[in-house]
Tab-separated table of C-alpha atoms and ligand atoms in Angstrom:
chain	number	residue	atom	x	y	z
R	1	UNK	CA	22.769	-85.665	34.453
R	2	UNK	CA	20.382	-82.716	34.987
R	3	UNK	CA	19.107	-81.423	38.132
R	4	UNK	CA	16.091	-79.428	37.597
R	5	UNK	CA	14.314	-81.363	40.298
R	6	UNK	CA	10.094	-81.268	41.931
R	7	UNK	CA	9.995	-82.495	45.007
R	8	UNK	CA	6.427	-84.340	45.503
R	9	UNK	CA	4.658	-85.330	47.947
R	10	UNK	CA	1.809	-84.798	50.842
R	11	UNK	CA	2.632	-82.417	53.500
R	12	UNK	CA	4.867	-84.117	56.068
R	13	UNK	CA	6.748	-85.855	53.548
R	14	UNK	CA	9.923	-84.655	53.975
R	15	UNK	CA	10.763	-82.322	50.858
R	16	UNK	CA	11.557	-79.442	52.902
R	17	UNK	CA	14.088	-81.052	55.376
R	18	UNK	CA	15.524	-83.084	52.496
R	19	UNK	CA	15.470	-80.126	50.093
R	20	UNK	CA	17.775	-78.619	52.453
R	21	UNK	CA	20.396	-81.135	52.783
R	22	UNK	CA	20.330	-81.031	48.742
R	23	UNK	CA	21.485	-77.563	48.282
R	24	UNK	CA	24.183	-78.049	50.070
R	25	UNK	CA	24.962	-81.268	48.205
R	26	UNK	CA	24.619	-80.098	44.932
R	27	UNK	CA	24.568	-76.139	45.163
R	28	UNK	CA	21.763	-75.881	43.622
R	29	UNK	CA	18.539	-72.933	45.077
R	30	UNK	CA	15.597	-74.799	46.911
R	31	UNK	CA	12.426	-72.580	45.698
R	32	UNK	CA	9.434	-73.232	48.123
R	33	UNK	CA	6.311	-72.124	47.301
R	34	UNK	CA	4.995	-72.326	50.112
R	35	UNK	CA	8.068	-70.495	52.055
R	36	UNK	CA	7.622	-67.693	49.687
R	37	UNK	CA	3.623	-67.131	50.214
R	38	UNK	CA	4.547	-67.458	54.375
R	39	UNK	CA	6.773	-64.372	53.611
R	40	UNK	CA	4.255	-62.740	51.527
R	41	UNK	CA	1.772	-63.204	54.528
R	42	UNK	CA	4.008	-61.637	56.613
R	43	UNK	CA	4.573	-58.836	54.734
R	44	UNK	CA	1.054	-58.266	53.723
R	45	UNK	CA	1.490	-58.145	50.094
R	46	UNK	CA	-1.009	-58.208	47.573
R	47	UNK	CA	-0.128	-62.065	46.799
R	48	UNK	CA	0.142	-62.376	50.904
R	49	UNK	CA	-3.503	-61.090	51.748
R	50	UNK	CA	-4.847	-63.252	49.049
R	51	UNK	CA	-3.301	-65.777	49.602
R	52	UNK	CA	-3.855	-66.142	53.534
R	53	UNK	CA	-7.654	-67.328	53.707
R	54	UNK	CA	-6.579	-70.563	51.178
R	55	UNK	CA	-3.524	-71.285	53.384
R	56	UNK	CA	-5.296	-71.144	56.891
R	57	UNK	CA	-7.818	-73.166	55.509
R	58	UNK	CA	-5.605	-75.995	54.261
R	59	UNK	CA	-6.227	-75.576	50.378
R	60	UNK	CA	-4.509	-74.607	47.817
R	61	UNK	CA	-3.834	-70.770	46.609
R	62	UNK	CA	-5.143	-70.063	43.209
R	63	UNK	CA	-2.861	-71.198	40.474
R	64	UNK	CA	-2.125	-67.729	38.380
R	65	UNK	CA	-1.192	-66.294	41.977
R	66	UNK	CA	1.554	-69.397	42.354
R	67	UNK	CA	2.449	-69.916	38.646
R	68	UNK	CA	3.522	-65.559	38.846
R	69	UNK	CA	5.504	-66.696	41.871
R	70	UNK	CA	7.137	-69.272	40.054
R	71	UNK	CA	7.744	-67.148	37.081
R	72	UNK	CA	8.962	-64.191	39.195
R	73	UNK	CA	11.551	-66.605	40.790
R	74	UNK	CA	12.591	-68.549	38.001
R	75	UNK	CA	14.058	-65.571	36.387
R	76	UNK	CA	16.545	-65.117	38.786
R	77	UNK	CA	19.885	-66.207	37.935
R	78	UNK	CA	20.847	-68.571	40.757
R	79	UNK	CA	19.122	-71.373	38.556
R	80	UNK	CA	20.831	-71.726	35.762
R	81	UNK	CA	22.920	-75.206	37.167
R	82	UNK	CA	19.604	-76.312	38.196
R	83	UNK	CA	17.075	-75.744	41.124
R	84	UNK	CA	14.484	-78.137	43.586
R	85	UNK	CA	11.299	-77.282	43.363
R	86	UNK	CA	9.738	-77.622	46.779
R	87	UNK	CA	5.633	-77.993	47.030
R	88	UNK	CA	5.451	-76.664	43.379
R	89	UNK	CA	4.016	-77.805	41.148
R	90	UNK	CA	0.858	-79.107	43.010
R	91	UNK	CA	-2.212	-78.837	40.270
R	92	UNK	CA	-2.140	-80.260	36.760
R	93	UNK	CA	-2.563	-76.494	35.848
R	94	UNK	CA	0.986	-75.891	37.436
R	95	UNK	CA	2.458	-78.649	35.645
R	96	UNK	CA	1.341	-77.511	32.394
R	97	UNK	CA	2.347	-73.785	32.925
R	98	UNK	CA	5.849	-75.064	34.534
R	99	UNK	CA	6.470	-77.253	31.355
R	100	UNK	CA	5.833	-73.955	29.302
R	101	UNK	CA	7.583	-71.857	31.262
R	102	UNK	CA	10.680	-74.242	31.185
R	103	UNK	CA	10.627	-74.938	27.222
R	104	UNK	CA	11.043	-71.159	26.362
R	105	UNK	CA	14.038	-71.299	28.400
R	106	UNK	CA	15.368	-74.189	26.674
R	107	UNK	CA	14.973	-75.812	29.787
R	108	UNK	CA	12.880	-78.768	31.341
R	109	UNK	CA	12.384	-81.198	34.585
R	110	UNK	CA	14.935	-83.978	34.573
R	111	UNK	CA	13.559	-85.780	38.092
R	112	UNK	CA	10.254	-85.837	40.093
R	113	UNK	CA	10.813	-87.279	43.046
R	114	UNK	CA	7.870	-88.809	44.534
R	115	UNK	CA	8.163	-89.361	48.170
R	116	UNK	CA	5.806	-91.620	49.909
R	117	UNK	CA	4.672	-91.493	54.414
R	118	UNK	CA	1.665	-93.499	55.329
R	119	UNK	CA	-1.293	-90.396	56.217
R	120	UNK	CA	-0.366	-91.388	60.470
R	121	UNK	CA	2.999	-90.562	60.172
R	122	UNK	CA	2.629	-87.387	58.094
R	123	UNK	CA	0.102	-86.413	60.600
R	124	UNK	CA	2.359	-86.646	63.819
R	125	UNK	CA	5.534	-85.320	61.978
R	126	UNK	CA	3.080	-81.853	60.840
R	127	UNK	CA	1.425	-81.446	64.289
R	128	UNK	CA	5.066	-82.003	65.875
R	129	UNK	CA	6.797	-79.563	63.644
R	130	UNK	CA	8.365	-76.579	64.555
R	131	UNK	CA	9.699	-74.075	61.717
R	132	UNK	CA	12.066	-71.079	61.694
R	133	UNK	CA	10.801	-67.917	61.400
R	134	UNK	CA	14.628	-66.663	59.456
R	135	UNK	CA	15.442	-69.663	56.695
R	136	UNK	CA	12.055	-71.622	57.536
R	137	UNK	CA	13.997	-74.717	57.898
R	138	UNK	CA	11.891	-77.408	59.669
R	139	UNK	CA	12.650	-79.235	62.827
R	140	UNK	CA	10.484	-81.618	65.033
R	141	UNK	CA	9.867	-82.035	68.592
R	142	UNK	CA	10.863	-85.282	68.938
R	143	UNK	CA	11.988	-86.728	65.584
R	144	UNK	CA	14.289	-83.905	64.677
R	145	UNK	CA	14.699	-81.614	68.140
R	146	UNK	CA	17.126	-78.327	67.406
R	147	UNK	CA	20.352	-78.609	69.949
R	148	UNK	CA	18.874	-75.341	71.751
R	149	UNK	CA	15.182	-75.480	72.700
R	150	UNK	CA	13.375	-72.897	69.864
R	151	UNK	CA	16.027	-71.366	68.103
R	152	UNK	CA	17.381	-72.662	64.643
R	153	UNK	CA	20.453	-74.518	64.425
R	154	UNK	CA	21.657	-73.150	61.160
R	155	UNK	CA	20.852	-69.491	61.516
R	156	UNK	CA	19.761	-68.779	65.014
R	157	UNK	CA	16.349	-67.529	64.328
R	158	UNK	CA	13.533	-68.222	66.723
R	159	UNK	CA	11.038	-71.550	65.882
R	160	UNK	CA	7.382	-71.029	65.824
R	161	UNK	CA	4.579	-73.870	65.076
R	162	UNK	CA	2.908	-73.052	62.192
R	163	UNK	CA	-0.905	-72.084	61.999
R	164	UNK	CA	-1.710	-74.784	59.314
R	165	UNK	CA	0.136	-77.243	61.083
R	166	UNK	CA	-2.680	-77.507	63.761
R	167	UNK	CA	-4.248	-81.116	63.200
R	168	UNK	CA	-7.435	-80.140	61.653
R	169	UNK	CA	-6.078	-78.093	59.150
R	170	UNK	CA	-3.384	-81.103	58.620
R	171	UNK	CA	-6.165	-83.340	58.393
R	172	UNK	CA	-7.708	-81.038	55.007
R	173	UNK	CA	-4.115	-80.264	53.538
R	174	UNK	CA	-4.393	-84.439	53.454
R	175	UNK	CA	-7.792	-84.432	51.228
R	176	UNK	CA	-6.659	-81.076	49.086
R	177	UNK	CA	-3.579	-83.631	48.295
R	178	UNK	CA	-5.172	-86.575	47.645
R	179	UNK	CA	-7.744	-84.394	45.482
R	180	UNK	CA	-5.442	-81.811	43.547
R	181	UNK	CA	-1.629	-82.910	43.588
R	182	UNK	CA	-1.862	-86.944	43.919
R	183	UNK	CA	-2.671	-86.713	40.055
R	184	UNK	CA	0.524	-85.621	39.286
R	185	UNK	CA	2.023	-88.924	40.142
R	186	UNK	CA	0.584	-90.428	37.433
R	187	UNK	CA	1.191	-87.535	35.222
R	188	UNK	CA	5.017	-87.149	35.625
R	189	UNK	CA	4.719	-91.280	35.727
R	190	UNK	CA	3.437	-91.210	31.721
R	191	UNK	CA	6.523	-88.471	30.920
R	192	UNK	CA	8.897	-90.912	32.327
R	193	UNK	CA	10.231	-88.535	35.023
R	194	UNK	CA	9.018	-90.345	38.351
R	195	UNK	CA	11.108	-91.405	40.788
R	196	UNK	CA	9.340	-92.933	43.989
R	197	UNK	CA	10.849	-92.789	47.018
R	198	UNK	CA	10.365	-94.149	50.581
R	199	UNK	CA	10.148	-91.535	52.719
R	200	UNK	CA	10.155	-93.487	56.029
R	201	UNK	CA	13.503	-93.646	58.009
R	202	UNK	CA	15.912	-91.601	59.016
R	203	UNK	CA	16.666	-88.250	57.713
R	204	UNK	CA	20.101	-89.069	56.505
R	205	UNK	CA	19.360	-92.476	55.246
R	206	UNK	CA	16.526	-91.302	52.804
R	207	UNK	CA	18.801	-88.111	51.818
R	208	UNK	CA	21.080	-91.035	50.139
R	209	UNK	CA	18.584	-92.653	48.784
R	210	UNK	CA	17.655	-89.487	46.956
R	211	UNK	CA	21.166	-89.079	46.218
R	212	UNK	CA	21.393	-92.224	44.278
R	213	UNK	CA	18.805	-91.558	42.559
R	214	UNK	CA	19.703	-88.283	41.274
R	215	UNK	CA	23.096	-89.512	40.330
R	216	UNK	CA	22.362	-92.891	38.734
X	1	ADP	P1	7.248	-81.167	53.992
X	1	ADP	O1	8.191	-80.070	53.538
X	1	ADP	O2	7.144	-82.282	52.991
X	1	ADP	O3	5.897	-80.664	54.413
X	1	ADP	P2	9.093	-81.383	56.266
X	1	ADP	O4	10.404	-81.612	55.596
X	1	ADP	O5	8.858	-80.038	56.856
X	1	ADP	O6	7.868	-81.829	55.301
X	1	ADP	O7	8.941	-82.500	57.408
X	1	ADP	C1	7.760	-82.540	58.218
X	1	ADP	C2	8.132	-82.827	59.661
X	1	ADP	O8	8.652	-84.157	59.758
X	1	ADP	C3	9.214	-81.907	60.225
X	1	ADP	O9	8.901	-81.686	61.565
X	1	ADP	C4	10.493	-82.725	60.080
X	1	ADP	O10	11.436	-82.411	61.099
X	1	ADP	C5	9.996	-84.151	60.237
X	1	ADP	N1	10.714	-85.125	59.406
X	1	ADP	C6	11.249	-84.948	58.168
X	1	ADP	N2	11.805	-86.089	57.711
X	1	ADP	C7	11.607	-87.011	58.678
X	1	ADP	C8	11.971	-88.414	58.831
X	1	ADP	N3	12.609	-89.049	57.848
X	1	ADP	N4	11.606	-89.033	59.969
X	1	ADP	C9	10.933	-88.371	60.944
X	1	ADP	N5	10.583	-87.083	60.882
X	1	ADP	C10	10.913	-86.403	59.770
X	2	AMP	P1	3.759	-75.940	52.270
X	2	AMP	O1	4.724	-75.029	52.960
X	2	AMP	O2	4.332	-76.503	51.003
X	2	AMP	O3	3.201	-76.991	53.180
X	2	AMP	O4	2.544	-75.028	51.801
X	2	AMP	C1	1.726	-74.357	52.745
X	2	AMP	C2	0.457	-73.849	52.073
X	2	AMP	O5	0.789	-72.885	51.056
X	2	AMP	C3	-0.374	-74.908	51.350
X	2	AMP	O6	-1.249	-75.603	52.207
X	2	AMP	C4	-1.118	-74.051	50.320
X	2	AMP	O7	-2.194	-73.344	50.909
X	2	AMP	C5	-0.059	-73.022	49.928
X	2	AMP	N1	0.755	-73.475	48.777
X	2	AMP	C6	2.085	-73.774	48.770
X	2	AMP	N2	2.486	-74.148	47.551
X	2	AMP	C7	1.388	-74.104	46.758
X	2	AMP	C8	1.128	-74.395	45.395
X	2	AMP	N3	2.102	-74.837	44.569
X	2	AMP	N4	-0.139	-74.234	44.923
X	2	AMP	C9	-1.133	-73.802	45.725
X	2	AMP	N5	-0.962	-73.524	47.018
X	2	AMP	C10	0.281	-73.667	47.541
């Protein structure tokens, strides 16, 4: 039982909130792609500026700019019992470069779980999201409301609303999606790796289901 796990799905899904309840399960790094290119941004890195005009815009950053992101983070030794890949990969191109990446490690993907929200829900649960500017955990207004108005349960930091998560921006992240990353179902599908999961319900009842299916 490996768990070198991708987390797919549109944005709204749920990989974020669940990929948090994971590591704690299983002890295991989340690596967001998109958390890390937010911090870039901030910071006005190289990657950061470059990477801001894609991001407000609700497509995707160029793929040598993510797949040296991915590389970079890889490296580090926290993943050695396995990691959850969070909005990576998200183009064919990634897939093929992660698969690469992975075999000269002696490594490779033992679950993709696919996790499926009807394009109404994802679009309240984005526009209703609020996200911490410390560990960038995810909350919601009304589906998943902190116990303190604005500040993070887990680490105290303040909550902000994203600038993609406006519902015009949403509304292209859906059709760069549907364009770029939907393929991938069908391409981890043919590898035998996909697992598809509902991703309507509550938060703790879909965290089992992913539980089960990571430990059947
Ligand atoms: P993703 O990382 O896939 O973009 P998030 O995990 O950030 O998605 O979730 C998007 C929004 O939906 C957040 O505001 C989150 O609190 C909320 N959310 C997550 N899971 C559920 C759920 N099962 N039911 C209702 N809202 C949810
Ligand atoms: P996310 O936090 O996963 O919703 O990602 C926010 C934004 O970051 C996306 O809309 C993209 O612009 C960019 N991004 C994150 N991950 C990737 C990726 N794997 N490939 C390309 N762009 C990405």
């Amino acid at each position: 039982m490996g768990f070198n796990i991708i987390l797919l799905g549109p944005p709204g899904a749920g990989k974020g909130t669940q990929a948090k309840l994971l590591i704690k399960r299983y002890r295991i790094p989340q690596i967001s792609t998109g958390d890390i290119l937010r911090t870039a941004v901030k910071e006005q890195t190289r990657s950061g500026v470059r990477a801001k005009e894609f991001m407000d815009k609700g497509a995707l950053v160029p793929d040598d700019l993510v797949i040296e992101i991915i590389k970079d983070r890889l490296s580090m030794p926290d993943s050695t019992a396995g990691f959850i890949l969070d909005g990576f990969p998200r183009t064919v191109a990634q897939a093929d470069a992660l698969a690469i990446m992975l075999k000269s490690d002696d490594k490779s993907i033992d679950h993709v779980i696919s996790i499926t929200v009807d394009n109404e829900e994802l679009v309240q649960r984005v526009i209703g999201r609020l996200t911490c500017r410390g560990c960038g955990r995810g909350y919601h207004l009304r589906f998943d409301p902190p116990v303190e108005k604005g500040v993070c349960n887990a680490c105290g930091s303040e909550l902000y609303q994203r600038d993609d998560d406006k519902e015009e921006t949403m509304r292209a992240r859906l059709l760069t999606y549907e364009s770029q990353t939907a393929p991938l179902i069908q391409y981890y599908s043919t590898l035998g790796l996909l697992r598809p999961v509902d991703g309507l319900g509550s938060i703790h009842d879909i965290n089992e289901s992913l539980a089960q299916v990571l430990e059947r």
